[in-house]
mmCIF file of C-alpha atoms in Angstrom:
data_model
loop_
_atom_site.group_PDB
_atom_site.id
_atom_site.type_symbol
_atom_site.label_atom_id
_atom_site.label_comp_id
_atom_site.label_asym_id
_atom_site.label_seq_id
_atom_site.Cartn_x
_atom_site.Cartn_y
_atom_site.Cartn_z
ATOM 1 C CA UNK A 1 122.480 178.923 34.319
ATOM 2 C CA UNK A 2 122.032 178.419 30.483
ATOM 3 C CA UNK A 3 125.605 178.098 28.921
ATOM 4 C CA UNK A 4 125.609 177.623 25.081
ATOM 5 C CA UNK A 5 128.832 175.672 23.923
ATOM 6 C CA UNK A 6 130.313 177.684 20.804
ATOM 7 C CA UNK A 7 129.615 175.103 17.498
ATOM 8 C CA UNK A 8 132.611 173.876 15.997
ATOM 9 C CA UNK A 9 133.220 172.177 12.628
ATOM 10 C CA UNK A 10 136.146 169.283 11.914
ATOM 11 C CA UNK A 11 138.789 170.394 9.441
ATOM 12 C CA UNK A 12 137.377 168.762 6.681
ATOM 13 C CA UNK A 13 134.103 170.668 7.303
ATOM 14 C CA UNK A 14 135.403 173.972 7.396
ATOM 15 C CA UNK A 15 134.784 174.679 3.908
ATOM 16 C CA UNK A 16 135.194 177.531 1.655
ATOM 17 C CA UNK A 17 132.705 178.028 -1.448
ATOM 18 C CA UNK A 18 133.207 180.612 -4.222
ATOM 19 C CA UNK A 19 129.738 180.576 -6.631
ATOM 20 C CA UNK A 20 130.142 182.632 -9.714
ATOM 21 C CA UNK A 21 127.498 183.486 -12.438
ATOM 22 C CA UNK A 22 127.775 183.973 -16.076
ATOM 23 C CA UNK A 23 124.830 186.566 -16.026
ATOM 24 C CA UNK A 24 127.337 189.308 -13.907
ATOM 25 C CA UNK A 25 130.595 190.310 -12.925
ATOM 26 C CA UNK A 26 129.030 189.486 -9.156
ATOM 27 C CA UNK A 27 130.592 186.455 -6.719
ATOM 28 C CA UNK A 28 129.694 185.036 -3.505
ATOM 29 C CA UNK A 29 132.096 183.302 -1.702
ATOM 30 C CA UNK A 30 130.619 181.275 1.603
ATOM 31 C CA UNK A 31 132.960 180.164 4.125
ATOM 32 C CA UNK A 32 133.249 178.175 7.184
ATOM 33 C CA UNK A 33 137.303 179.327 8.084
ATOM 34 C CA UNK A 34 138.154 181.514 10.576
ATOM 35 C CA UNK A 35 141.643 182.700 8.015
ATOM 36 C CA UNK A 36 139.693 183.090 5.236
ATOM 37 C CA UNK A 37 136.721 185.216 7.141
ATOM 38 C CA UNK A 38 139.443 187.085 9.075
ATOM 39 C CA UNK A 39 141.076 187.765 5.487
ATOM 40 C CA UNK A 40 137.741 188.984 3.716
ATOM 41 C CA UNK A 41 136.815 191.149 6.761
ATOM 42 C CA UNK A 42 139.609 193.340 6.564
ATOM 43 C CA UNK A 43 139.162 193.811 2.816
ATOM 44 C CA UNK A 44 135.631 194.564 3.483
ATOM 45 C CA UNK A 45 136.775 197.468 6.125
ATOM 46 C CA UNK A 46 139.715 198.283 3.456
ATOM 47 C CA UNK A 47 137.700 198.229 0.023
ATOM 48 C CA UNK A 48 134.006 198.647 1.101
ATOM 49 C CA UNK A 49 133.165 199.193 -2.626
ATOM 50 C CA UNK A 50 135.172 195.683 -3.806
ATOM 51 C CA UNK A 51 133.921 193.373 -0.703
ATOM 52 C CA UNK A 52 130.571 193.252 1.365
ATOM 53 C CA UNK A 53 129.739 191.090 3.699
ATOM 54 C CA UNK A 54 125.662 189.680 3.114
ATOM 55 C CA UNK A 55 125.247 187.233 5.630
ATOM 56 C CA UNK A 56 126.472 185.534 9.076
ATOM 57 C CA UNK A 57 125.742 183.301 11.657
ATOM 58 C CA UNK A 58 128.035 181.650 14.550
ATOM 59 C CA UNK A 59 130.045 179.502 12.151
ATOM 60 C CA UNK A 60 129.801 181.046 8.491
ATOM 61 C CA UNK A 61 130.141 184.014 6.663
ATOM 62 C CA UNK A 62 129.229 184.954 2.808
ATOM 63 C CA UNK A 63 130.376 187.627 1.192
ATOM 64 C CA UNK A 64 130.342 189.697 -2.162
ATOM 65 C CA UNK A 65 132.561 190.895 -4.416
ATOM 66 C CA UNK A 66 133.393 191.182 -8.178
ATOM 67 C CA UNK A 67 134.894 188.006 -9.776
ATOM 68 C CA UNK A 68 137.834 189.628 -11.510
ATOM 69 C CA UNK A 69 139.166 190.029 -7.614
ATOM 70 C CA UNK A 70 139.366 186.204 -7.350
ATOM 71 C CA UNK A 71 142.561 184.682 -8.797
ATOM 72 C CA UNK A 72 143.484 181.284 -9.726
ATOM 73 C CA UNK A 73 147.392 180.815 -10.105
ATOM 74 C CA UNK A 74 149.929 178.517 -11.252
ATOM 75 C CA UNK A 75 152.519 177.218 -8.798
ATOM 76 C CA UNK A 76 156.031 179.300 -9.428
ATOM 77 C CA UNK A 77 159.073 177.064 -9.615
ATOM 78 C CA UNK A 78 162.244 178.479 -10.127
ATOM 79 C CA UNK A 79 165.196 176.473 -11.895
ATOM 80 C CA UNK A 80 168.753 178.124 -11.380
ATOM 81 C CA UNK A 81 171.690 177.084 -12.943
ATOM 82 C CA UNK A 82 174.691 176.284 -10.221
ATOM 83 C CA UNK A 83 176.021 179.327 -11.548
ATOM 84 C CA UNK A 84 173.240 181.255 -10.196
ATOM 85 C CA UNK A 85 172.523 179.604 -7.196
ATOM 86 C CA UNK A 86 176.458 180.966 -6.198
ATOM 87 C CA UNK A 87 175.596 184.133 -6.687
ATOM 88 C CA UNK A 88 172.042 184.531 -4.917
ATOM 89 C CA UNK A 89 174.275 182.969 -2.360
ATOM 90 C CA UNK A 90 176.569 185.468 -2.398
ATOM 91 C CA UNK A 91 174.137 188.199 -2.707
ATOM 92 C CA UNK A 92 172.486 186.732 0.430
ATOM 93 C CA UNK A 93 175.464 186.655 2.308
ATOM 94 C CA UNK A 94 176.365 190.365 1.471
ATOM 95 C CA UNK A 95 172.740 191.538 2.716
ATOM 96 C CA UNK A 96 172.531 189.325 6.038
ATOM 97 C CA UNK A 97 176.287 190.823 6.614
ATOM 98 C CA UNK A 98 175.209 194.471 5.534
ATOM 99 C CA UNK A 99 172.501 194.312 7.826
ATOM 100 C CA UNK A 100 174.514 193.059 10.784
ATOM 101 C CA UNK A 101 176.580 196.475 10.132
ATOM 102 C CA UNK A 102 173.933 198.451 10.323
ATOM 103 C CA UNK A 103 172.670 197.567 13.619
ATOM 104 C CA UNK A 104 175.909 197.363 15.084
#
């Protein structure tokens, strides 16, 4: 009996590459995690004309897409005054107890 053991990376090995060119709007992004492939895969079924995949093997994926569809964001912080902490609180409180009424 032949039995092939699946190949499995470490953490630090499960990488995810994103190569973009000046010369076109075009990006390849080559990755090694299961989130990210699971993630690209359903925009690929969901937005065939945005995201194709081009190539796959038993570990790695790599995919197209345009570059304006990747993103690179700043980390959100919020700063509330006491004053408005109080009443998010509030507001929280009336929406948890609201729903409770509902399903009751």
């Amino acid at each position: 009996m032949n039995e092939q053991k699946k190949f499995s990376f470490t953490a630090p090995e499960r990488e995810t590459i994103i190569l973009f060119s000046d010369e076109d709007n075009s990006c390849e992004v080559y990755t090694c995690s299961r989130p990210i492939m699971t993630k690209l895969d359903k925009l690929c079924r969901s937005n065939p004309e945005s995201y194709k995949l081009v190539n796959k093997d038993s570990y790695s994926k790599t995919y197209q897409t345009d570059k304006r569809l990747i993103s690179f964001r700043t980390p959100k912080t919020v700063t509330m005054t006491n004053e408005q902490r109080a009443a998010a609180s509030t507001r929280m409180k009336n929406m948890r107890k609201s729903s409770l009424d509902k399903t009751t």
